[in-house]
PDB file of C-alpha atoms in Angstrom:
ATOM      1  CA  MET A  39       3.636  -0.843  13.289  1.00 92.00           C
ATOM      2  CA  LEU A  40       4.818  -2.563  10.266  1.00 94.00           C
ATOM      3  CA  VAL A  41       6.154  -6.411   9.950  1.00 96.00           C
ATOM      4  CA  ASP A  42       7.201  -8.748   7.229  1.00 95.00           C
ATOM      5  CA  ASP A  43       9.486 -10.371   6.558  1.00 94.00           C
ATOM      6  CA  ASP A  44       9.999  -9.727   2.772  1.00 94.00           C
ATOM      7  CA  PRO A  45      12.143  -6.736   2.894  1.00 95.00           C
ATOM      8  CA  ASP A  46      10.514  -5.553  -0.585  1.00 95.00           C
ATOM      9  CA  LEU A  47       7.318  -5.488   0.310  1.00 94.00           C
ATOM     10  CA  ARG A  48       7.728  -3.393   4.688  1.00 95.00           C
ATOM     11  CA  ALA A  49      10.066  -0.658   2.356  1.00 96.00           C
ATOM     12  CA  GLY A  50       6.706  -0.239  -0.620  1.00 95.00           C
ATOM     13  CA  LEU A  51       3.994  -0.374   2.604  1.00 94.00           C
ATOM     14  CA  THR A  52       5.830   2.080   4.362  1.00 95.00           C
ATOM     15  CA  GLU A  53       6.702   4.053   1.856  1.00 94.00           C
ATOM     16  CA  CYS A  54       2.401   4.623   1.711  1.00 91.00           C
ATOM     17  CA  PHE A  55       2.120   4.887   5.142  1.00 89.00           C
ATOM     18  CA  GLU A  56       4.561   7.862   5.072  1.00 90.00           C
ATOM     19  CA  ILE A  57       2.831   9.075   1.837  1.00 88.00           C
ATOM     20  CA  LEU A  58      -0.685   9.534   4.803  1.00 85.00           C
ATOM     21  CA  GLY A  59       1.490  11.044   7.060  1.00 83.00           C
ATOM     22  CA  CYS A  60       2.364   8.382   9.079  1.00 86.00           C
ATOM     23  CA  THR A  61       4.748   7.189  11.328  1.00 86.00           C
ATOM     24  CA  VAL A  62       6.481   3.796  10.275  1.00 90.00           C
ATOM     25  CA  VAL A  63       8.710   0.895  12.709  1.00 90.00           C
ATOM     26  CA  ALA A  64       8.593  -1.715  10.862  1.00 93.00           C
ATOM     27  CA  ALA A  65       9.540  -5.804  11.996  1.00 94.00           C
ATOM     28  CA  VAL A  66      11.218  -8.194  10.155  1.00 94.00           C
ATOM     29  CA  ASP A  67       9.078 -10.986  12.552  1.00 94.00           C
ATOM     30  CA  GLY A  68       7.066 -11.379  15.423  1.00 93.00           C
ATOM     31  CA  VAL A  69      10.199 -11.319  17.461  1.00 93.00           C
ATOM     32  CA  HIS A  70      11.503  -7.964  16.397  1.00 92.00           C
ATOM     33  CA  ALA A  71       8.076  -7.010  16.516  1.00 91.00           C
ATOM     34  CA  GLN A  72       7.921  -7.487  19.861  1.00 88.00           C
ATOM     35  CA  GLU A  73      10.846  -6.463  21.308  1.00 85.00           C
ATOM     36  CA  GLY A  74      10.082  -3.013  20.160  1.00 73.00           C
ATOM     37  CA  HIS A  75       6.492  -3.245  21.424  1.00 63.00           C
ATOM     38  CA  GLY A  76       7.478  -2.687  24.796  1.00 61.00           C
ATOM     39  CA  ASP A  77       5.172  -0.013  27.403  1.00 58.00           C
ATOM     40  CA  SER A  78       6.580   2.518  25.702  1.00 64.00           C
ATOM     41  CA  LEU A  79       6.187   2.197  22.327  1.00 70.00           C
ATOM     42  CA  LYS A  80       2.515   3.662  21.187  1.00 77.00           C
ATOM     43  CA  PRO A  81       1.842   2.114  17.522  1.00 83.00           C
ATOM     44  CA  CYS A  82      -2.066   3.706  16.362  1.00 86.00           C
ATOM     45  CA  MET A  83      -1.849   0.409  14.944  1.00 90.00           C
ATOM     46  CA  VAL A  84       0.242  -2.992  13.324  1.00 93.00           C
ATOM     47  CA  LEU A  85      -0.397  -4.851   9.581  1.00 94.00           C
ATOM     48  CA  LEU A  86       1.204  -8.171   9.542  1.00 94.00           C
ATOM     49  CA  ASP A  87       1.961 -10.869   8.157  1.00 95.00           C
ATOM     50  CA  LEU A  88       1.178 -13.950   8.893  1.00 95.00           C
ATOM     51  CA  ASN A  89       3.747 -15.896   7.331  1.00 93.00           C
ATOM     52  CA  MET A  90       7.059 -14.908   8.778  1.00 93.00           C
ATOM     53  CA  PRO A  91       9.517 -16.949  10.806  1.00 91.00           C
ATOM     54  CA  ARG A  92      10.502 -17.287  14.851  1.00 92.00           C
ATOM     55  CA  LEU A  93       6.965 -16.069  15.476  1.00 93.00           C
ATOM     56  CA  ASP A  94       4.856 -15.200  12.876  1.00 92.00           C
ATOM     57  CA  GLY A  95       1.700 -13.562  12.642  1.00 93.00           C
ATOM     58  CA  ALA A  96      -1.402 -15.088  14.930  1.00 94.00           C
ATOM     59  CA  GLY A  97       1.035 -15.821  17.330  1.00 94.00           C
ATOM     60  CA  LEU A  98       1.992 -11.803  17.344  1.00 93.00           C
ATOM     61  CA  ALA A  99      -1.548 -11.016  17.251  1.00 94.00           C
ATOM     62  CA  ALA A 100      -2.907 -13.508  20.259  1.00 94.00           C
ATOM     63  CA  PHE A 101       0.636 -11.740  21.868  1.00 91.00           C
ATOM     64  CA  ILE A 102      -0.487  -7.675  21.644  1.00 90.00           C
ATOM     65  CA  ARG A 103      -4.253  -8.904  22.641  1.00 91.00           C
ATOM     66  CA  ALA A 104      -2.460 -10.894  25.617  1.00 91.00           C
ATOM     67  CA  HIS A 105      -0.306  -7.167  26.918  1.00 84.00           C
ATOM     68  CA  ARG A 106      -2.707  -5.194  28.683  1.00 80.00           C
ATOM     69  CA  ASN A 107      -1.394  -2.250  27.431  1.00 77.00           C
ATOM     70  CA  HIS A 108      -1.996  -2.592  23.680  1.00 79.00           C
ATOM     71  CA  CYS A 109      -4.985  -4.640  24.150  1.00 82.00           C
ATOM     72  CA  ARG A 110      -7.247  -2.992  22.167  1.00 85.00           C
ATOM     73  CA  LEU A 111      -5.102  -1.914  18.649  1.00 87.00           C
ATOM     74  CA  PRO A 112      -6.724  -2.504  15.824  1.00 91.00           C
ATOM     75  CA  MET A 113      -4.666  -4.918  13.933  1.00 93.00           C
ATOM     76  CA  VAL A 114      -4.433  -6.161   9.900  1.00 94.00           C
ATOM     77  CA  SER A 115      -3.861  -9.820   8.671  1.00 94.00           C
ATOM     78  CA  MET A 116      -2.014 -10.269   5.565  1.00 95.00           C
ATOM     79  CA  SER A 117      -1.147 -13.297   3.785  1.00 94.00           C
ATOM     80  CA  GLY A 118      -0.178 -14.977   0.329  1.00 90.00           C
ATOM     81  CA  GLY A 119      -0.962 -17.925   1.686  1.00 87.00           C
ATOM     82  CA  GLU A 120      -4.929 -19.534   2.348  1.00 88.00           C
ATOM     83  CA  GLU A 121      -3.936 -19.030   5.811  1.00 89.00           C
ATOM     84  CA  ARG A 122      -6.415 -15.632   7.977  1.00 93.00           C
ATOM     85  CA  LEU A 123      -7.304 -14.304  10.854  1.00 93.00           C
ATOM     86  CA  THR A 124     -10.818 -12.873  11.390  1.00 91.00           C
ATOM     87  CA  PRO A 125     -12.101 -10.712  13.624  1.00 89.00           C
ATOM     88  CA  PRO A 126     -12.142  -9.729  16.741  1.00 90.00           C
ATOM     89  CA  VAL A 127      -8.611 -10.556  16.528  1.00 92.00           C
ATOM     90  CA  VAL A 128      -7.591  -8.519  13.913  1.00 93.00           C
ATOM     91  CA  GLU A 129      -9.997  -5.907  11.983  1.00 91.00           C
ATOM     92  CA  ALA A 130      -9.561  -7.006   8.660  1.00 91.00           C
ATOM     93  CA  HIS A 131      -7.818  -8.926   6.526  1.00 93.00           C
ATOM     94  CA  HIS A 132      -5.883  -8.344   2.817  1.00 93.00           C
ATOM     95  CA  ALA A 133      -5.218 -11.750   0.845  1.00 93.00           C
ATOM     96  CA  LYS A 134      -1.744 -10.336  -0.567  1.00 91.00           C
ATOM     97  CA  PRO A 135      -1.214  -8.802  -3.292  1.00 90.00           C
ATOM     98  CA  PHE A 136      -3.982  -6.236  -1.883  1.00 88.00           C
ATOM     99  CA  ASP A 137      -4.606  -2.885  -2.934  1.00 90.00           C
ATOM    100  CA  PHE A 138      -2.803   0.179  -0.016  1.00 90.00           C
ATOM    101  CA  ARG A 139      -5.329   2.684  -1.301  1.00 89.00           C
ATOM    102  CA  THR A 140      -8.380  -0.734   0.420  1.00 90.00           C
ATOM    103  CA  LEU A 141      -6.215   0.371   4.135  1.00 87.00           C
ATOM    104  CA  VAL A 142      -6.564   3.588   3.998  1.00 88.00           C
ATOM    105  CA  PRO A 143      -9.751   3.977   5.493  1.00 88.00           C
ATOM    106  CA  LEU A 144      -9.051   2.473   8.448  1.00 85.00           C
ATOM    107  CA  ILE A 145      -5.639   4.664   8.546  1.00 85.00           C
ATOM    108  CA  GLU A 146      -7.260   7.407   8.903  1.00 84.00           C
ATOM    109  CA  LYS A 147     -10.145   6.138  11.302  1.00 84.00           C
ATOM    110  CA  SER A 148      -7.263   5.122  13.585  1.00 82.00           C
ATOM    111  CA  CYS A 149      -3.935   6.544  12.685  1.00 75.00           C
ATOM    112  CA  GLN A 150      -3.368   9.661  11.111  1.00 61.00           C
ATOM    113  CA  ASP A 151      -2.935  12.905  13.049  1.00 54.00           C
ATOM    114  CA  PRO A 152      -6.732  14.219  13.766  1.00 51.00           C
ATOM    115  CA  ASP A 153      -4.350  18.012  12.761  1.00 51.00           C
ATOM    116  CA  TRP A 154      -3.660  16.350   8.944  1.00 45.00           C
ATOM    117  CA  LEU A 155      -6.376  14.982   7.830  1.00 45.00           C
ATOM    118  CA  ARG A 156      -7.755  19.087   9.153  1.00 46.00           C
ATOM    119  CA  GLY A 157      -5.212  20.276   7.195  1.00 47.00           C
ATOM    120  CA  THR A 158      -4.458  22.335   9.530  1.00 46.00           C
ATOM    121  CA  ARG A 159      -0.180  20.420  10.488  1.00 41.00           C
TER     122      ARG A 159
END
């Protein structure tokens, strides 16, 4: 799940995730992510912006950590400002702009289909 209010960044990051073989559910802010974060949605990780309208990244992270089905979900925060989240709330924080390749190890660990990693898909 990708949560960011910047449409250009959201589109670019979605493309990067999809190139790695991931399916991306994108949300424009924390409220939009909450609405799509029901029991049936099973994301493998969340990349969330901290500065968003309606519900910021810290609020969304708290919601996810309190959710019985998603409390262990790996999360990575990102921000163009000074604010940041730290472990154990998130796995990592990235200051914008950042190189997408720095996310690849966590994506490989959390999200990719094992068959894709072995080259059998």
